[in-house]
CSV table of C-alpha atoms in Angstrom, one decimal:
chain,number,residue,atom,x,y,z
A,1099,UNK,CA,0.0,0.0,0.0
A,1100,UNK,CA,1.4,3.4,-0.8
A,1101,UNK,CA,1.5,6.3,1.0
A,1102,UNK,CA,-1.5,8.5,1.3
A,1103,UNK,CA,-2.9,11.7,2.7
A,1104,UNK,CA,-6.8,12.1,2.0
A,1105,UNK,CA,-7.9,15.4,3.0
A,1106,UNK,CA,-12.4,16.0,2.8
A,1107,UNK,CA,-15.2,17.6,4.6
A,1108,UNK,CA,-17.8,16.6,6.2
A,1109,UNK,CA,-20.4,19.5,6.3
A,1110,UNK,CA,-18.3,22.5,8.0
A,1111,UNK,CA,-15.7,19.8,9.5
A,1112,UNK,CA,-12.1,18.9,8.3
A,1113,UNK,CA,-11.6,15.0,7.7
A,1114,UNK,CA,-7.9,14.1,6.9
A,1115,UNK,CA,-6.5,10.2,7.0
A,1116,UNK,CA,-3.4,8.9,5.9
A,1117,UNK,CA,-1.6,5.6,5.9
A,1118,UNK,CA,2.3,5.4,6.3
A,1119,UNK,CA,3.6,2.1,6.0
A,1120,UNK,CA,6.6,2.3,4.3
A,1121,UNK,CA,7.7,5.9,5.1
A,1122,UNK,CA,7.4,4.9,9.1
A,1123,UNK,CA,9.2,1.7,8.2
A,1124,UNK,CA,12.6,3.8,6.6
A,1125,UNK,CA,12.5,6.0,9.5
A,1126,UNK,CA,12.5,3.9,12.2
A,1127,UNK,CA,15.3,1.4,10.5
A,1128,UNK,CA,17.2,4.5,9.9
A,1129,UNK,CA,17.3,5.2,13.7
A,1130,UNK,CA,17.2,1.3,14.7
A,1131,UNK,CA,14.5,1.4,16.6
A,1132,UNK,CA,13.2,-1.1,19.4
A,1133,UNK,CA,9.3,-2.5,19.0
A,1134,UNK,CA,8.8,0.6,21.8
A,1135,UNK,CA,10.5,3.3,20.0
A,1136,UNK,CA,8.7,2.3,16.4
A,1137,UNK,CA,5.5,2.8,18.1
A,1138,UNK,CA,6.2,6.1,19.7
A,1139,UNK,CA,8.0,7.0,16.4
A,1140,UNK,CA,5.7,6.7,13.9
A,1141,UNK,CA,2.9,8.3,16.0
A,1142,UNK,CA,4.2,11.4,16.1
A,1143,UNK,CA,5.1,11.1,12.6
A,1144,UNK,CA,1.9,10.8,12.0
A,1145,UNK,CA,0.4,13.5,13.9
A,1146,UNK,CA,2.8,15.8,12.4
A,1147,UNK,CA,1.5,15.6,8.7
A,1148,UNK,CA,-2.1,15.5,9.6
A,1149,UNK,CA,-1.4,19.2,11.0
A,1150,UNK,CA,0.9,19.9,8.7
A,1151,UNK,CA,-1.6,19.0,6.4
A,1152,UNK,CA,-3.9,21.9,7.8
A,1153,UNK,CA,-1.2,24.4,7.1
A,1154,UNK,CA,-0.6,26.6,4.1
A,1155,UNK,CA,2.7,25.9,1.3
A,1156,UNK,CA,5.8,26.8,2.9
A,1157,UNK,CA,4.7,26.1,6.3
A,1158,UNK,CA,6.2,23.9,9.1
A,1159,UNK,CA,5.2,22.3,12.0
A,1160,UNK,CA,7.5,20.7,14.4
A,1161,UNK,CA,6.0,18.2,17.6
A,1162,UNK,CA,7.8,17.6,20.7
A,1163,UNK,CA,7.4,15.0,23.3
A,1164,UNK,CA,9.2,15.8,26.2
A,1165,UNK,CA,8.6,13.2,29.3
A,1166,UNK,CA,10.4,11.7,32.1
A,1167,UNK,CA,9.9,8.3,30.6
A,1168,UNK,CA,12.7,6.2,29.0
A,1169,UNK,CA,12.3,7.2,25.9
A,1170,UNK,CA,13.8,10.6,26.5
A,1171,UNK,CA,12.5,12.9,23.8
A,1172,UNK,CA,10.1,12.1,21.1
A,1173,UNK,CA,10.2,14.7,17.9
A,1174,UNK,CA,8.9,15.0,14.2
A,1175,UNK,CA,8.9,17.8,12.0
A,1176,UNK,CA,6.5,17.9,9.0
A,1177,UNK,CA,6.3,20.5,6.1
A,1178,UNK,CA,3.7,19.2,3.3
A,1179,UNK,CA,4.3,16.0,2.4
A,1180,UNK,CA,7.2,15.4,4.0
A,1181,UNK,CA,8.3,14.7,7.4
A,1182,UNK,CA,11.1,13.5,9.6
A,1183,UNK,CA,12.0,12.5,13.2
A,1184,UNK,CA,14.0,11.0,15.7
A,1185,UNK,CA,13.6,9.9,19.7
A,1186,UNK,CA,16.8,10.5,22.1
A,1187,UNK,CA,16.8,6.9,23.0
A,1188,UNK,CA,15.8,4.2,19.7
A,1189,UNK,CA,16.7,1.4,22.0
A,1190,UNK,CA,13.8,1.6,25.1
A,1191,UNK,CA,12.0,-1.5,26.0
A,1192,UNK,CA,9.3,-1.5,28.6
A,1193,UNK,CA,7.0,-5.1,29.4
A,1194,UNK,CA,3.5,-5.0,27.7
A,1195,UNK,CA,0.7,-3.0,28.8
A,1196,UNK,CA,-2.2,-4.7,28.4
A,1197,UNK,CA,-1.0,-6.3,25.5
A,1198,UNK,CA,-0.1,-3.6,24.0
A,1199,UNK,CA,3.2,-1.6,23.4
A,1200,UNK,CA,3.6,0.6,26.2
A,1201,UNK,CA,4.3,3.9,24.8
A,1202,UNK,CA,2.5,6.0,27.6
A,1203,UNK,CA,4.7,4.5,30.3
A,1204,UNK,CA,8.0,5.1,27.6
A,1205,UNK,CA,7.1,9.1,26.9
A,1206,UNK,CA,5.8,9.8,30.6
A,1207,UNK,CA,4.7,13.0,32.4
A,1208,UNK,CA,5.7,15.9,30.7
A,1209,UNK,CA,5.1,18.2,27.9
A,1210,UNK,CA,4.4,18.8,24.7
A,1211,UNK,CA,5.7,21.1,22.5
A,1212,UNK,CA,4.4,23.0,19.2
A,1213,UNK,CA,6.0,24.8,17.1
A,1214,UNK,CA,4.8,26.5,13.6
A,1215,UNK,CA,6.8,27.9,11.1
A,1216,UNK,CA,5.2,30.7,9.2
A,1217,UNK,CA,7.7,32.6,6.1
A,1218,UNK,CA,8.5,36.2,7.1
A,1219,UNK,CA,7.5,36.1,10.9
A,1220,UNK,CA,9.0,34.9,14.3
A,1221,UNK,CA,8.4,31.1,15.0
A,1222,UNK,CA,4.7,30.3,17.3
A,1223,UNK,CA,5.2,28.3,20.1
A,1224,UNK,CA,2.7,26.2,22.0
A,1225,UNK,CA,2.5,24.1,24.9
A,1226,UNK,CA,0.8,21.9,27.1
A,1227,UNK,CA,0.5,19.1,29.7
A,1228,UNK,CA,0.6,15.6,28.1
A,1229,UNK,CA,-2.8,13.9,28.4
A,1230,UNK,CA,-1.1,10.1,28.8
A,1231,UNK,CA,2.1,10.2,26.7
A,1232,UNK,CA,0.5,7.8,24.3
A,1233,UNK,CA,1.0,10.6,20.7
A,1234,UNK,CA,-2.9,11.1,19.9
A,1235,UNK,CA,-4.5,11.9,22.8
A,1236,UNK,CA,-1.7,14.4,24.0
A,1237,UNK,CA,-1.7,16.1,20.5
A,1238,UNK,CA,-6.1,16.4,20.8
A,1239,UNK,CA,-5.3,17.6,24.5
A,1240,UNK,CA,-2.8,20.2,23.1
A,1241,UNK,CA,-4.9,21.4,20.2
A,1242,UNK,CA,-8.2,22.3,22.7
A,1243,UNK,CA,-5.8,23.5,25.6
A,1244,UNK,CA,-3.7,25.9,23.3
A,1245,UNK,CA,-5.5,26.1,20.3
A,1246,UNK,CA,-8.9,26.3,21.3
A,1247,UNK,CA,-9.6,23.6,18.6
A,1248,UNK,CA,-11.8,20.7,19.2
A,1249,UNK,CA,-10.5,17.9,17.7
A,1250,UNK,CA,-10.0,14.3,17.5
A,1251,UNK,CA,-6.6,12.4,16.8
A,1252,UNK,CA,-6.3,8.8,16.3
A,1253,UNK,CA,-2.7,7.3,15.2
A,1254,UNK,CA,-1.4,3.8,14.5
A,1255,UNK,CA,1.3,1.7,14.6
A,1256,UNK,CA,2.0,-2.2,14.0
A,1257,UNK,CA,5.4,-3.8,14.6
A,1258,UNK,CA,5.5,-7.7,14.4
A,1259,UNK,CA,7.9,-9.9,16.6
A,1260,UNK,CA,10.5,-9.0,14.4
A,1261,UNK,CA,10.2,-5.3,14.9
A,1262,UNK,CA,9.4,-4.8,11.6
A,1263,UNK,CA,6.8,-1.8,11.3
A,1264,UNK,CA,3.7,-3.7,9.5
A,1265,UNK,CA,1.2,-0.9,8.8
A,1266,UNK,CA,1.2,2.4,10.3
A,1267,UNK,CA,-1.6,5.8,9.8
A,1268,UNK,CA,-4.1,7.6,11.7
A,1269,UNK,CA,-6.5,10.4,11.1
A,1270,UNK,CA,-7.9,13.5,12.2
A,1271,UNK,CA,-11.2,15.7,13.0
A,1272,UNK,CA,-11.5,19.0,13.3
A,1273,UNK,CA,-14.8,21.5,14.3
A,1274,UNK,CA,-14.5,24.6,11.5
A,1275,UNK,CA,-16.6,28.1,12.3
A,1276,UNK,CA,-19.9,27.4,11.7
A,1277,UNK,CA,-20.1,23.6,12.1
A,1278,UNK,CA,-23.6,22.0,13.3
A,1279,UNK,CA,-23.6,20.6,16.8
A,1280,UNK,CA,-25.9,17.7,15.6
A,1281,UNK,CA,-22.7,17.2,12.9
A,1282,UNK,CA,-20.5,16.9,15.6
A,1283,UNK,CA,-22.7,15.2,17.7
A,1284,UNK,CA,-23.2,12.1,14.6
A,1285,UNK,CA,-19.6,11.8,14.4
A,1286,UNK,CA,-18.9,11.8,17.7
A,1287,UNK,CA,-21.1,8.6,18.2
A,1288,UNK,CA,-19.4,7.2,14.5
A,1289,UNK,CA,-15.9,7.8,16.1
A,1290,UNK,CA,-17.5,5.8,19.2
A,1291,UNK,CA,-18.3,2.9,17.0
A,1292,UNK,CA,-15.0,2.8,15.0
A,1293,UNK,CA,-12.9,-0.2,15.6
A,1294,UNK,CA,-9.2,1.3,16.7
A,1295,UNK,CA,-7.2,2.7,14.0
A,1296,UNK,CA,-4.4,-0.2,14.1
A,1297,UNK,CA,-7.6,-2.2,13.2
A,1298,UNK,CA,-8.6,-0.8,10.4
A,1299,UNK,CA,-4.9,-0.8,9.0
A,1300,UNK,CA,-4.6,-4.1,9.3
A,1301,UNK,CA,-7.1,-4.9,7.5
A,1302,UNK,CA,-5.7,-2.5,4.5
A,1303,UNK,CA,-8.5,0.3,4.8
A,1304,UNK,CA,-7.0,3.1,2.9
A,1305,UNK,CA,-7.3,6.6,4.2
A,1306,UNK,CA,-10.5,7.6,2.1
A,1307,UNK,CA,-12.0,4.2,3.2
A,1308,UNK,CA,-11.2,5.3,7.1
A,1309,UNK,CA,-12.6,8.5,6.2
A,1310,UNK,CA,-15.9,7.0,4.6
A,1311,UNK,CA,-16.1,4.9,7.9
A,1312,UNK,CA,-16.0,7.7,10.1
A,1313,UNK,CA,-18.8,9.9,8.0
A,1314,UNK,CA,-21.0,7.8,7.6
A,1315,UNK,CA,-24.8,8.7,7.9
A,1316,UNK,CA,-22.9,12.5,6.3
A,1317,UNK,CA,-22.2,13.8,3.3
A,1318,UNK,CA,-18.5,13.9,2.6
A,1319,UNK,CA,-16.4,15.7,-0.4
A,1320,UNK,CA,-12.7,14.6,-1.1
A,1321,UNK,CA,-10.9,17.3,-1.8
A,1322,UNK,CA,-7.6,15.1,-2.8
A,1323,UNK,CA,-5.5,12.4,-1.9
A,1324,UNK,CA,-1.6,12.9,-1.5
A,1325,UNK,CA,1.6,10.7,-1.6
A,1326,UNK,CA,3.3,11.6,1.7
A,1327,UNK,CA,7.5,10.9,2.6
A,1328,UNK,CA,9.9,10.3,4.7
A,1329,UNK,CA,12.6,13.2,3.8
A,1330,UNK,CA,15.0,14.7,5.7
A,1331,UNK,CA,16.4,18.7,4.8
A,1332,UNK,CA,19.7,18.1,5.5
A,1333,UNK,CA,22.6,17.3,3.2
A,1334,UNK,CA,26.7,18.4,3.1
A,1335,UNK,CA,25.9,21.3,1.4
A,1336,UNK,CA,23.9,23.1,4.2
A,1337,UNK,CA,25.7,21.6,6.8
A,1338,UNK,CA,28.9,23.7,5.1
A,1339,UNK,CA,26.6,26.6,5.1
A,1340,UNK,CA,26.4,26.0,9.0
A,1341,UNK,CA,29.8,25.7,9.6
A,1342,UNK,CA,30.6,28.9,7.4
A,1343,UNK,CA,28.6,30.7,9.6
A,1344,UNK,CA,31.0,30.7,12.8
A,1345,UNK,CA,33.1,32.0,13.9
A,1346,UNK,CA,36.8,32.5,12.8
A,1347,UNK,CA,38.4,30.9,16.0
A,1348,UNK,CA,35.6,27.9,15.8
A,1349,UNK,CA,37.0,27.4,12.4
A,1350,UNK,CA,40.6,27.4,13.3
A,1351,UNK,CA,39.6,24.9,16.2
A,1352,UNK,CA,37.8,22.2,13.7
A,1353,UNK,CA,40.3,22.7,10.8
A,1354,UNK,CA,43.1,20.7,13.6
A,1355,UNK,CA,41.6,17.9,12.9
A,1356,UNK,CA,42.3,15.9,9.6
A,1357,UNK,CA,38.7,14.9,9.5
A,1358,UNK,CA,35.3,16.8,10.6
A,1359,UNK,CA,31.9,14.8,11.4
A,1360,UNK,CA,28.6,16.0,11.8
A,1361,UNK,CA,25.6,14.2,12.5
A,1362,UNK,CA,21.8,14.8,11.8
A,1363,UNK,CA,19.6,13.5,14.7
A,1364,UNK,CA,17.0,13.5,12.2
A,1365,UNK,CA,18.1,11.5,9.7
A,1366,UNK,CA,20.9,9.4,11.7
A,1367,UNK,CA,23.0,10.3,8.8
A,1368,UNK,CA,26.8,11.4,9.6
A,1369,UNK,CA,28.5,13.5,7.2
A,1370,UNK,CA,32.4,13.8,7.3
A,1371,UNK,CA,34.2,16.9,5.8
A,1372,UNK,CA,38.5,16.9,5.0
A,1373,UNK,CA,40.5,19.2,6.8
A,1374,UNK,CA,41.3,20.6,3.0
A,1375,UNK,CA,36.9,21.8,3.0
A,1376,UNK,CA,37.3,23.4,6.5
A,1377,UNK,CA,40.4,25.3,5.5
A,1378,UNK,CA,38.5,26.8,2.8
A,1379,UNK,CA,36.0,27.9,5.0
A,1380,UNK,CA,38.7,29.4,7.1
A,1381,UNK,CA,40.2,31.2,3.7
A,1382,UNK,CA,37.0,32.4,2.5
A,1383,UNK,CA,35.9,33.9,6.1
């Protein structure tokens, strides 16, 4: 299955579902991630391209779990169709919860942290309490605490024994001015009678088939349906833009050394740069 963002309405409410399989997959064998940290992973991955998704072109959204939980820090950054992430520690392992993967009890109490990226003004920052540390609920929490936007998240994540990442998506609900209360009120009690997301992806419901599930009994209007990625912004070239911006004793420092590394948490990709590339830096400075 490929990767898809479906974006509709629902009569004055915003609808968007997407599936992730493959792009969760490459992230969290980039970082070599335990069963835990897939889970925890590919949630917020998730819940940072369904808002991204409610954001204009050019604009970036970037999520942060910060608990006391194993897990350390839990981040994804989304802009369109593309996102990335990383947690501080890929190799957590908590017992079962229930049966279930416990990534509550690997975030723990704490924060989240929002952060939009607008062109041409200062960054806006948002925060709030997590709800459970378990990615959806804290991000619904977050939206209605700071945002004064009733909403409903629901994200998904399958790992086998293996710790391969077997199907992965969510979706999201969102009140707009103007929306009925008995709308809200119908799929409130559809959401209420919708097996859990993991569920539905495995069984292979695609993200306009979630979204016909959840409106049903309403007319609904997809708008359009978009491949989504795992893509990271970094490469050698603006990492040398970086370094080119300290200063001139930094770069005397670095250029000691016969070889320079840097490393992108994002990505888990280390680039390494000759001393020859750093004196030229140096030079041009």
């Amino acid at each position: 299955m490929q990767d898809i963002l479906t974006k509709a309405t629902i009569e004055g409410v915003r609808i968007y579902a997407l599936t992730t399989t493959n792009l969760v997959r490459e992230a969290c064998k980039k970082h070599n991630c335990s069963h835990l940290a897939s889970a925890a992973l590919g949630r917020a991955m998730n819940g940072a391209l369904l808002l991204a998704a409610t954001m204009k072109e050019n604009e970036r959204i970037s999520i942060r779990f910060k608990g006391d939980g194993p897990i350390g820090e839990v981040v994804a950054d989304a802009e369109g169709n593309k996102v990335r992430g990383y947690v501080e520690n890929p190799d957590v392992f908590l017992p079962l919860k229930n049966g279930k993967l416990d990534v509550g009890g690997a975030v723990g109490a704490g924060n989240i942290i929002v952060t939009r990226y607008l062109p041409h003004v200062e960054p806006f920052t948002g925060y709030c309490e997590l709800d459970d540390g378990e990615i959806a609920s804290d991000i619904t929490k977050y939206l209605y605490i700071s945002e004064q936007t009733p909403s409903s998240v629901a994200l998904g994540v399958l790992v086998d024994r293996e710790g391969e990442v077997t199907a992965s998506g969510g979706y999201f609900i969102q009140a707009m001015p103007g929306c009925k209360e008995e709308v809200l009120a119908k799929l409130e009690d559809n959401v209420n009678m919708t097996p859990y997301v993991t569920q539905l992806l495995e069984l292979g419901y695609s993200g306009e088939q979630i979204i016909k599930l959840l409106a049903r009994g309403l007319e609904y209007d997809i708008k359009e349906s978009i491949p989504v990625e795992f893509q990271c912004r970094c490469s050698r070239e603006r990492i040398l833009q970086a370094m080119a911006a300290l200063d001139k004793k930094a770069l005397e420092e670095i250029s000691q050394d016969e070889n320079t590394e840097a490393h992108c948490q994002f990505c888990n990709t280390t680039y390494s740069f000759t001393k020859e590339e750093i004196q030229k830096l140096l030079n041009d400075k």
